[in-house]
Amino acid sequence: MTEKILLKGNELLVEAAIEAGCRFYAGYPITPQNEVPEMMSWRMPQAGGVFIQAESEIAAINMIFGASAAGARCMTSSSSPGISLKQEGISYIAAAELPCVIVNMQRGGPGLGNIRAAQGDYFQAVKGGGHGDYHLIVLVPATLGELYDLTMHAFDYADYYRNPVMILGDGILGQMAEPVEKRPYKPILNLPPKEFVLDGCKSRPPRVIKTLYLHPADSLVRHNLHLQEKYAQIQRELCLYEEYETDDAEVVVSAYGITGRVAKGAVKAARKEGLKAGLIRPLCVWPFPAQPYQRAAQKARHFLVVEMSHGQFIEDVKLAMDCKRPTSFLGKGGGWYPMEEEILEQIRRLAGTKRKPAAKKIGKR
Amino acid sequence: MKQPTQTRIIIAGFGGQGIVLIGNLIARGALIEGKNVTGMVAYGAEMRGGTAYATVVVSEDEIACPFVEKPDTAIVLNRPSMDKFEPAVQPGGLILVNTSLVQRDLKRMDISTIFVAATEIAQELGNLKVANLAALGAFIQHSGLLQPQSIQQAAEDLFSSKNPKLLPLNLAALKAGMHQSRFMEAVGLTGR
């Protein structure tokens, strides 16, 4: 048997990042991701890398800008209010096309909120967050095994597409412990040489990394068109999801992250009762995996979306299947956790409804 | 006791009683036996002397839900935890009571009970801090969830990497808890 390690999600994240060759980390403490900077502070020096406890979240993200421009595999992490502070830097990094990994172990919001797990930062992660037309690649692991793998993949996606990648977790994913098989890092893509790195221009032409485009007048338009081409390429190439029992499903449940794994338990329980339930669980929410939803919408009578928020991810689910099927919602923000039984109850209710019922809202949206 | 495929456990007491260590050792013991396991510790404004709790789910199958609201088993090391978690235990479940600090009768008759004077056992061994291992010993002895040697192995692994000097005392507490504890079947269930 290969070696299994038992660590908290936050600690596992550190191990995965260092295994993947991350050698620069800057961050600022915030619950529920404090184990990340704490462990980085001693693991990074062991690995020959750099750990910096920055004076603020804003400083940390700008240090990442610098480290990435200098060629390092680099990462920063925070939780919701801290990620809000980082948005200016994230927009700059996206504009400069610098690879890096940003981790958000979401907590309750808005405002300073609380420290329970939540999924209220979906829009911020997927629809923008900072200013300007840009996209992050957003990965949403549901188990610690996925967190381990996707963290390593995140560095590859970042380098391959020259784009910042966000790991959108939540307080539970960061705080829970689960055994994970330790695997050595192996790149999943043929990584291009980093021909943008500012490492001294002796014997080569100078390079510039910038986010300000004033001259000529159309230079920013052209830069934006270039970014959009890149985003279109990522959308064509990246499609990550788990599909469970959707072939003959009449009620298709969809959820991501921690909510996704609880929903899977509910779908399993529904199948045991003979209900035709299925699950679509994205592992990446930008780009959003539309295909499984379009397929499922051909047969399913009803969709059910579960989130630890008041309904953000549900919009992408509806868009993915062009609102073809009625979609119910179960969710609350601010630290509410979904239980299997609650989801199962909604599946039972929807499985009992007649064809083409009016969509009912369960939670308050 | 017949073992269900999934056991959901809450461990609760004062901050400083070693609640987290109990959870950690159960999780590591389950890992040694090749079972699936998830563990969580309540986080927040925790402090020594305040209430603390940890949750563990041990399962033969894939674990969907890592949080525990209605436990099959509660391990309670002090009175406030008893008041809070005794009502939450599933019918037919199990509660472990540290009788040194919980001096009241059970209100439930439909759950089995393990009685152990964990704090007194620790006192006799000369260190109050090992009450947690005494409770864990009692739990392992009567619950049948994990083999005693798995927990012993887990303790040896954990202490040898962190503080080997503390291992003998902790193993002694584990053994004492196994032998100086009582088990009482639920009486309020039909068919018994």
Short mmCIF file of N, CA and C in Angstrom, two decimals, chain A residues 169-312:
data_model
loop_
_atom_site.label_atom_id
_atom_site.label_comp_id
_atom_site.label_asym_id
_atom_site.label_seq_id
_atom_site.Cartn_x
_atom_site.Cartn_y
_atom_site.Cartn_z
N GLY A 169 -11.85 27.01 -2.06
CA GLY A 169 -12.26 26.04 -1.05
C GLY A 169 -13.19 26.70 -0.06
N ASP A 170 -13.31 26.12 1.11
CA ASP A 170 -14.09 26.75 2.16
C ASP A 170 -13.52 26.29 3.50
N GLY A 171 -14.02 26.89 4.57
CA GLY A 171 -13.49 26.61 5.90
C GLY A 171 -13.44 25.14 6.24
N ILE A 172 -14.43 24.38 5.79
CA ILE A 172 -14.44 22.96 6.13
C ILE A 172 -13.33 22.23 5.42
N LEU A 173 -13.18 22.51 4.12
CA LEU A 173 -12.11 21.86 3.36
C LEU A 173 -10.74 22.15 4.00
N GLY A 174 -10.57 23.37 4.49
CA GLY A 174 -9.30 23.73 5.12
C GLY A 174 -9.11 23.09 6.48
N GLN A 175 -10.21 22.93 7.23
CA GLN A 175 -10.10 22.47 8.61
C GLN A 175 -10.23 20.97 8.78
N MET A 176 -10.89 20.30 7.84
CA MET A 176 -11.10 18.87 8.04
C MET A 176 -9.84 18.07 7.70
N ALA A 177 -9.73 16.90 8.34
CA ALA A 177 -8.63 15.99 8.06
C ALA A 177 -9.18 14.75 7.38
N GLU A 178 -8.44 14.21 6.44
CA GLU A 178 -8.86 13.02 5.70
C GLU A 178 -7.58 12.39 5.15
N PRO A 179 -7.47 11.05 5.20
CA PRO A 179 -6.23 10.44 4.70
C PRO A 179 -6.09 10.62 3.18
N VAL A 180 -4.88 10.91 2.76
CA VAL A 180 -4.61 11.09 1.33
C VAL A 180 -3.34 10.33 0.96
N GLU A 181 -3.41 9.66 -0.18
CA GLU A 181 -2.23 8.97 -0.68
C GLU A 181 -1.22 9.99 -1.18
N LYS A 182 -0.01 9.88 -0.69
CA LYS A 182 1.02 10.82 -1.12
C LYS A 182 1.49 10.42 -2.51
N ARG A 183 1.47 11.36 -3.44
CA ARG A 183 1.93 11.06 -4.80
C ARG A 183 3.00 12.06 -5.20
N PRO A 184 4.01 11.60 -5.91
CA PRO A 184 5.00 12.56 -6.37
C PRO A 184 4.44 13.45 -7.47
N TYR A 185 4.89 14.69 -7.53
CA TYR A 185 4.43 15.63 -8.55
C TYR A 185 4.94 15.22 -9.92
N LYS A 186 4.04 15.25 -10.89
CA LYS A 186 4.41 15.02 -12.28
C LYS A 186 3.60 16.00 -13.11
N PRO A 187 4.24 16.83 -13.94
CA PRO A 187 3.46 17.81 -14.70
C PRO A 187 2.41 17.11 -15.57
N ILE A 188 1.20 17.66 -15.66
CA ILE A 188 0.17 17.05 -16.49
C ILE A 188 0.12 17.70 -17.86
N LEU A 189 0.95 18.71 -18.08
CA LEU A 189 0.98 19.41 -19.37
C LEU A 189 2.44 19.59 -19.78
N ASN A 190 2.66 19.73 -21.09
CA ASN A 190 4.01 20.09 -21.55
C ASN A 190 4.19 21.58 -21.33
N LEU A 191 4.93 21.91 -20.31
CA LEU A 191 5.01 23.32 -19.92
C LEU A 191 5.97 24.07 -20.83
N PRO A 192 5.52 25.23 -21.33
CA PRO A 192 6.39 26.03 -22.20
C PRO A 192 7.48 26.70 -21.37
N PRO A 193 8.62 27.03 -22.01
CA PRO A 193 9.64 27.79 -21.27
C PRO A 193 9.07 29.16 -20.89
N LYS A 194 9.49 29.67 -19.73
CA LYS A 194 8.95 30.96 -19.27
C LYS A 194 9.72 32.09 -19.94
N GLU A 195 9.26 32.49 -21.12
CA GLU A 195 10.01 33.50 -21.88
C GLU A 195 9.66 34.93 -21.52
N PHE A 196 8.94 35.08 -20.40
CA PHE A 196 8.58 36.43 -19.95
C PHE A 196 9.38 36.85 -18.72
N VAL A 197 10.10 35.91 -18.15
CA VAL A 197 10.72 36.12 -16.84
C VAL A 197 11.77 37.24 -16.87
N LEU A 198 11.73 38.10 -15.86
CA LEU A 198 12.70 39.19 -15.74
C LEU A 198 13.87 38.71 -14.89
N ASP A 199 14.89 38.18 -15.59
CA ASP A 199 16.02 37.61 -14.84
C ASP A 199 17.34 38.21 -15.30
N GLY A 200 17.31 39.46 -15.79
CA GLY A 200 18.54 40.10 -16.27
C GLY A 200 18.66 39.88 -17.77
N CYS A 201 18.86 40.98 -18.55
CA CYS A 201 18.76 40.84 -20.00
C CYS A 201 20.13 40.79 -20.68
N LYS A 202 21.17 40.43 -19.92
CA LYS A 202 22.49 40.26 -20.53
C LYS A 202 22.38 39.20 -21.62
N SER A 203 22.83 39.48 -22.81
CA SER A 203 22.83 38.58 -23.97
C SER A 203 21.43 38.22 -24.47
N ARG A 204 20.43 39.01 -24.13
CA ARG A 204 19.12 38.89 -24.79
C ARG A 204 18.43 40.25 -24.76
N PRO A 205 17.44 40.44 -25.68
CA PRO A 205 16.74 41.73 -25.66
C PRO A 205 15.97 41.91 -24.35
N PRO A 206 15.82 43.15 -23.91
CA PRO A 206 15.09 43.39 -22.66
C PRO A 206 13.62 42.99 -22.76
N ARG A 207 13.03 42.62 -21.64
CA ARG A 207 11.61 42.27 -21.60
C ARG A 207 10.89 43.27 -20.70
N VAL A 208 9.61 43.43 -20.94
CA VAL A 208 8.81 44.33 -20.10
C VAL A 208 7.56 43.58 -19.64
N ILE A 209 7.27 43.66 -18.36
CA ILE A 209 5.97 43.18 -17.87
C ILE A 209 5.22 44.40 -17.38
N LYS A 210 4.05 44.67 -17.98
CA LYS A 210 3.33 45.89 -17.62
C LYS A 210 1.83 45.65 -17.62
N THR A 211 1.12 46.55 -16.95
CA THR A 211 -0.34 46.46 -16.97
C THR A 211 -0.96 47.78 -17.44
N LEU A 212 -0.10 48.73 -17.84
CA LEU A 212 -0.59 50.03 -18.32
C LEU A 212 -0.35 50.12 -19.82
N TYR A 213 -1.42 50.34 -20.58
CA TYR A 213 -1.32 50.37 -22.05
C TYR A 213 -1.88 51.70 -22.57
N LEU A 214 -1.01 52.73 -22.72
CA LEU A 214 -1.50 54.03 -23.17
C LEU A 214 -1.22 54.28 -24.65
N HIS A 215 -0.05 53.82 -25.11
CA HIS A 215 0.34 54.11 -26.50
C HIS A 215 0.69 52.83 -27.23
N PRO A 216 0.32 52.68 -28.45
CA PRO A 216 -0.64 53.51 -29.19
C PRO A 216 -2.04 53.38 -28.60
N ALA A 217 -2.93 54.21 -29.08
CA ALA A 217 -4.26 54.32 -28.47
C ALA A 217 -5.01 53.00 -28.44
N ASP A 218 -4.79 52.14 -29.46
CA ASP A 218 -5.54 50.89 -29.52
C ASP A 218 -4.80 49.72 -28.86
N SER A 219 -3.69 50.00 -28.17
CA SER A 219 -2.88 48.90 -27.64
C SER A 219 -3.65 48.09 -26.59
N LEU A 220 -4.48 48.75 -25.79
CA LEU A 220 -5.22 48.02 -24.76
C LEU A 220 -6.35 47.19 -25.39
N VAL A 221 -6.93 47.72 -26.48
CA VAL A 221 -7.95 46.94 -27.19
C VAL A 221 -7.31 45.66 -27.70
N ARG A 222 -6.12 45.80 -28.29
CA ARG A 222 -5.45 44.60 -28.83
C ARG A 222 -5.03 43.64 -27.71
N HIS A 223 -4.59 44.20 -26.59
CA HIS A 223 -4.23 43.35 -25.45
C HIS A 223 -5.45 42.58 -24.96
N ASN A 224 -6.59 43.27 -24.88
CA ASN A 224 -7.82 42.61 -24.44
C ASN A 224 -8.24 41.50 -25.40
N LEU A 225 -8.11 41.78 -26.71
CA LEU A 225 -8.46 40.75 -27.69
C LEU A 225 -7.56 39.54 -27.53
N HIS A 226 -6.30 39.79 -27.26
CA HIS A 226 -5.36 38.68 -27.03
C HIS A 226 -5.78 37.88 -25.79
N LEU A 227 -6.16 38.59 -24.72
CA LEU A 227 -6.60 37.89 -23.50
C LEU A 227 -7.84 37.05 -23.80
N GLN A 228 -8.78 37.63 -24.56
CA GLN A 228 -10.02 36.91 -24.86
C GLN A 228 -9.74 35.65 -25.68
N GLU A 229 -8.78 35.74 -26.60
CA GLU A 229 -8.40 34.55 -27.36
C GLU A 229 -7.89 33.46 -26.44
N LYS A 230 -7.08 33.89 -25.46
CA LYS A 230 -6.54 32.92 -24.49
C LYS A 230 -7.67 32.30 -23.67
N TYR A 231 -8.63 33.14 -23.22
CA TYR A 231 -9.73 32.60 -22.42
C TYR A 231 -10.58 31.62 -23.25
N ALA A 232 -10.75 31.94 -24.52
CA ALA A 232 -11.52 31.04 -25.39
C ALA A 232 -10.79 29.69 -25.52
N GLN A 233 -9.47 29.76 -25.62
CA GLN A 233 -8.68 28.51 -25.70
C GLN A 233 -8.85 27.69 -24.41
N ILE A 234 -8.78 28.37 -23.26
CA ILE A 234 -8.93 27.66 -21.98
C ILE A 234 -10.32 27.02 -21.92
N GLN A 235 -11.33 27.76 -22.39
CA GLN A 235 -12.71 27.23 -22.37
C GLN A 235 -12.85 26.00 -23.25
N ARG A 236 -12.11 25.99 -24.37
CA ARG A 236 -12.16 24.81 -25.25
C ARG A 236 -11.47 23.63 -24.60
N GLU A 237 -10.41 23.89 -23.85
CA GLU A 237 -9.53 22.81 -23.43
C GLU A 237 -9.78 22.27 -22.02
N LEU A 238 -10.36 23.09 -21.16
CA LEU A 238 -10.44 22.70 -19.75
C LEU A 238 -11.89 22.43 -19.35
N CYS A 239 -12.18 21.21 -18.97
CA CYS A 239 -13.55 20.83 -18.62
C CYS A 239 -13.46 19.74 -17.56
N LEU A 240 -13.64 20.09 -16.31
CA LEU A 240 -13.45 19.13 -15.22
C LEU A 240 -14.73 18.98 -14.41
N TYR A 241 -15.21 17.75 -14.30
CA TYR A 241 -16.42 17.54 -13.50
C TYR A 241 -16.56 16.06 -13.15
N GLU A 242 -17.39 15.77 -12.15
CA GLU A 242 -17.77 14.40 -11.84
C GLU A 242 -19.25 14.24 -12.16
N GLU A 243 -19.57 13.18 -12.86
CA GLU A 243 -20.96 12.89 -13.18
C GLU A 243 -21.30 11.58 -12.49
N TYR A 244 -22.44 11.54 -11.78
CA TYR A 244 -22.78 10.34 -11.03
C TYR A 244 -24.23 9.98 -11.27
N GLU A 245 -24.48 8.81 -11.86
CA GLU A 245 -25.83 8.29 -12.06
C GLU A 245 -26.74 9.24 -12.83
N THR A 246 -26.21 9.95 -13.81
CA THR A 246 -27.05 10.92 -14.53
C THR A 246 -27.76 10.31 -15.74
N ASP A 247 -27.32 9.11 -16.18
CA ASP A 247 -27.84 8.53 -17.42
C ASP A 247 -29.36 8.51 -17.50
N ASP A 248 -29.99 8.02 -16.43
CA ASP A 248 -31.45 7.92 -16.46
C ASP A 248 -32.07 8.83 -15.41
N ALA A 249 -31.31 9.83 -14.96
CA ALA A 249 -31.77 10.63 -13.81
C ALA A 249 -32.93 11.55 -14.20
N GLU A 250 -33.93 11.57 -13.34
CA GLU A 250 -35.04 12.51 -13.53
C GLU A 250 -34.82 13.78 -12.72
N VAL A 251 -34.17 13.60 -11.57
CA VAL A 251 -33.79 14.77 -10.76
C VAL A 251 -32.26 14.83 -10.74
N VAL A 252 -31.71 15.91 -11.28
CA VAL A 252 -30.26 16.06 -11.30
C VAL A 252 -29.86 17.10 -10.27
N VAL A 253 -29.08 16.66 -9.30
CA VAL A 253 -28.60 17.56 -8.25
C VAL A 253 -27.26 18.12 -8.72
N SER A 254 -27.01 19.40 -8.47
CA SER A 254 -25.70 19.95 -8.79
C SER A 254 -25.20 20.81 -7.64
N ALA A 255 -23.94 20.60 -7.31
CA ALA A 255 -23.31 21.34 -6.22
C ALA A 255 -21.81 21.23 -6.43
N TYR A 256 -21.05 22.11 -5.76
CA TYR A 256 -19.60 22.05 -5.92
C TYR A 256 -18.94 22.09 -4.54
N GLY A 257 -17.69 21.69 -4.49
CA GLY A 257 -16.94 21.73 -3.24
C GLY A 257 -17.54 20.82 -2.18
N ILE A 258 -17.45 21.23 -0.93
CA ILE A 258 -17.95 20.44 0.19
C ILE A 258 -19.42 20.08 0.00
N THR A 259 -20.19 21.05 -0.49
CA THR A 259 -21.61 20.81 -0.73
C THR A 259 -21.79 19.68 -1.73
N GLY A 260 -20.88 19.60 -2.70
CA GLY A 260 -20.95 18.56 -3.72
C GLY A 260 -20.80 17.17 -3.14
N ARG A 261 -19.91 17.03 -2.16
CA ARG A 261 -19.74 15.67 -1.60
C ARG A 261 -20.92 15.27 -0.74
N VAL A 262 -21.52 16.24 -0.04
CA VAL A 262 -22.72 15.93 0.75
C VAL A 262 -23.87 15.58 -0.20
N ALA A 263 -23.96 16.32 -1.31
CA ALA A 263 -25.02 16.06 -2.29
C ALA A 263 -24.88 14.65 -2.87
N LYS A 264 -23.65 14.21 -3.07
CA LYS A 264 -23.43 12.86 -3.60
C LYS A 264 -23.99 11.81 -2.64
N GLY A 265 -23.78 12.04 -1.34
CA GLY A 265 -24.34 11.14 -0.34
C GLY A 265 -25.86 11.09 -0.43
N ALA A 266 -26.47 12.26 -0.65
CA ALA A 266 -27.93 12.34 -0.75
C ALA A 266 -28.42 11.61 -2.00
N VAL A 267 -27.69 11.76 -3.11
CA VAL A 267 -28.08 11.09 -4.36
C VAL A 267 -27.98 9.57 -4.19
N LYS A 268 -26.93 9.12 -3.53
CA LYS A 268 -26.77 7.68 -3.26
C LYS A 268 -27.95 7.16 -2.45
N ALA A 269 -28.32 7.93 -1.41
CA ALA A 269 -29.44 7.52 -0.55
C ALA A 269 -30.74 7.50 -1.35
N ALA A 270 -30.91 8.47 -2.25
CA ALA A 270 -32.12 8.52 -3.08
C ALA A 270 -32.20 7.30 -4.00
N ARG A 271 -31.05 6.91 -4.58
CA ARG A 271 -31.01 5.73 -5.44
C ARG A 271 -31.41 4.48 -4.66
N LYS A 272 -30.97 4.42 -3.40
CA LYS A 272 -31.35 3.27 -2.55
C LYS A 272 -32.86 3.19 -2.35
N GLU A 273 -33.50 4.37 -2.40
CA GLU A 273 -34.97 4.40 -2.27
C GLU A 273 -35.66 4.19 -3.60
N GLY A 274 -34.86 3.99 -4.65
CA GLY A 274 -35.43 3.75 -5.97
C GLY A 274 -35.76 5.02 -6.74
N LEU A 275 -35.32 6.17 -6.23
CA LEU A 275 -35.56 7.44 -6.93
C LEU A 275 -34.49 7.64 -7.99
N LYS A 276 -34.90 8.13 -9.16
CA LYS A 276 -33.93 8.33 -10.25
C LYS A 276 -33.25 9.68 -10.09
N ALA A 277 -32.22 9.70 -9.24
CA ALA A 277 -31.49 10.93 -8.98
C ALA A 277 -30.07 10.80 -9.54
N GLY A 278 -29.49 11.93 -9.91
CA GLY A 278 -28.12 11.95 -10.40
C GLY A 278 -27.41 13.19 -9.90
N LEU A 279 -26.12 13.26 -10.16
CA LEU A 279 -25.33 14.38 -9.65
C LEU A 279 -24.35 14.88 -10.72
N ILE A 280 -24.29 16.19 -10.87
CA ILE A 280 -23.19 16.78 -11.66
C ILE A 280 -22.42 17.69 -10.71
N ARG A 281 -21.14 17.39 -10.57
CA ARG A 281 -20.32 18.14 -9.62
C ARG A 281 -19.08 18.67 -10.35
N PRO A 282 -19.07 19.97 -10.67
CA PRO A 282 -17.89 20.53 -11.34
C PRO A 282 -16.66 20.50 -10.42
N LEU A 283 -15.51 20.27 -11.00
CA LEU A 283 -14.24 20.41 -10.27
C LEU A 283 -13.57 21.71 -10.65
N CYS A 284 -14.12 22.34 -11.71
CA CYS A 284 -13.60 23.62 -12.19
C CYS A 284 -14.83 24.44 -12.55
N VAL A 285 -14.97 25.65 -12.01
CA VAL A 285 -16.18 26.43 -12.29
C VAL A 285 -15.92 27.61 -13.24
N TRP A 286 -14.67 27.92 -13.50
CA TRP A 286 -14.34 28.70 -14.70
C TRP A 286 -13.11 28.08 -15.31
N PRO A 287 -13.14 27.58 -16.53
CA PRO A 287 -14.35 27.51 -17.35
C PRO A 287 -15.38 26.55 -16.77
N PHE A 288 -16.67 26.86 -17.04
CA PHE A 288 -17.76 26.06 -16.49
C PHE A 288 -18.04 24.88 -17.42
N PRO A 289 -18.14 23.66 -16.87
CA PRO A 289 -18.37 22.49 -17.73
C PRO A 289 -19.83 22.38 -18.17
N ALA A 290 -20.17 22.95 -19.32
CA ALA A 290 -21.58 23.01 -19.75
C ALA A 290 -22.09 21.67 -20.29
N GLN A 291 -21.18 20.87 -20.91
CA GLN A 291 -21.65 19.66 -21.62
C GLN A 291 -22.49 18.71 -20.77
N PRO A 292 -22.04 18.34 -19.56
CA PRO A 292 -22.85 17.38 -18.80
C PRO A 292 -24.26 17.91 -18.49
N TYR A 293 -24.38 19.23 -18.32
CA TYR A 293 -25.69 19.81 -18.03
C TYR A 293 -26.59 19.72 -19.26
N GLN A 294 -26.00 20.00 -20.45
CA GLN A 294 -26.81 19.93 -21.68
C GLN A 294 -27.29 18.51 -21.92
N ARG A 295 -26.39 17.55 -21.68
CA ARG A 295 -26.77 16.14 -21.84
C ARG A 295 -27.89 15.77 -20.87
N ALA A 296 -27.68 16.12 -19.61
CA ALA A 296 -28.65 15.73 -18.58
C ALA A 296 -30.01 16.38 -18.81
N ALA A 297 -30.00 17.61 -19.36
CA ALA A 297 -31.25 18.36 -19.55
C ALA A 297 -32.16 17.69 -20.58
N GLN A 298 -31.57 16.82 -21.43
CA GLN A 298 -32.41 16.14 -22.42
C GLN A 298 -33.37 15.16 -21.77
N LYS A 299 -32.97 14.55 -20.65
CA LYS A 299 -33.82 13.54 -20.02
C LYS A 299 -34.39 13.99 -18.68
N ALA A 300 -33.61 14.77 -17.94
CA ALA A 300 -34.02 15.11 -16.57
C ALA A 300 -35.28 15.96 -16.58
N ARG A 301 -36.11 15.80 -15.54
CA ARG A 301 -37.31 16.63 -15.43
C ARG A 301 -37.01 17.88 -14.64
N HIS A 302 -36.06 17.75 -13.71
CA HIS A 302 -35.88 18.82 -12.76
C HIS A 302 -34.42 18.88 -12.29
N PHE A 303 -33.93 20.09 -12.08
CA PHE A 303 -32.59 20.26 -11.50
C PHE A 303 -32.74 20.81 -10.08
N LEU A 304 -31.79 20.45 -9.25
CA LEU A 304 -31.74 20.98 -7.88
C LEU A 304 -30.32 21.44 -7.60
N VAL A 305 -30.17 22.71 -7.27
CA VAL A 305 -28.85 23.25 -6.98
C VAL A 305 -28.73 23.49 -5.47
N VAL A 306 -27.62 23.04 -4.89
CA VAL A 306 -27.37 23.23 -3.46
C VAL A 306 -26.07 24.03 -3.30
N GLU A 307 -26.15 25.08 -2.51
CA GLU A 307 -24.96 25.92 -2.27
C GLU A 307 -24.98 26.42 -0.84
N MET A 308 -23.83 26.72 -0.29
CA MET A 308 -23.76 27.40 1.00
C MET A 308 -23.73 28.92 0.74
N SER A 309 -24.74 29.37 0.00
CA SER A 309 -24.92 30.80 -0.28
C SER A 309 -26.37 30.96 -0.71
N HIS A 310 -26.76 32.19 -1.07
CA HIS A 310 -28.15 32.39 -1.45
C HIS A 310 -28.37 32.30 -2.96
N GLY A 311 -27.45 31.63 -3.66
CA GLY A 311 -27.71 31.36 -5.06
C GLY A 311 -26.82 32.14 -6.00
N GLN A 312 -25.62 31.61 -6.25
CA GLN A 312 -24.69 32.24 -7.18
C GLN A 312 -24.34 31.24 -8.28
#
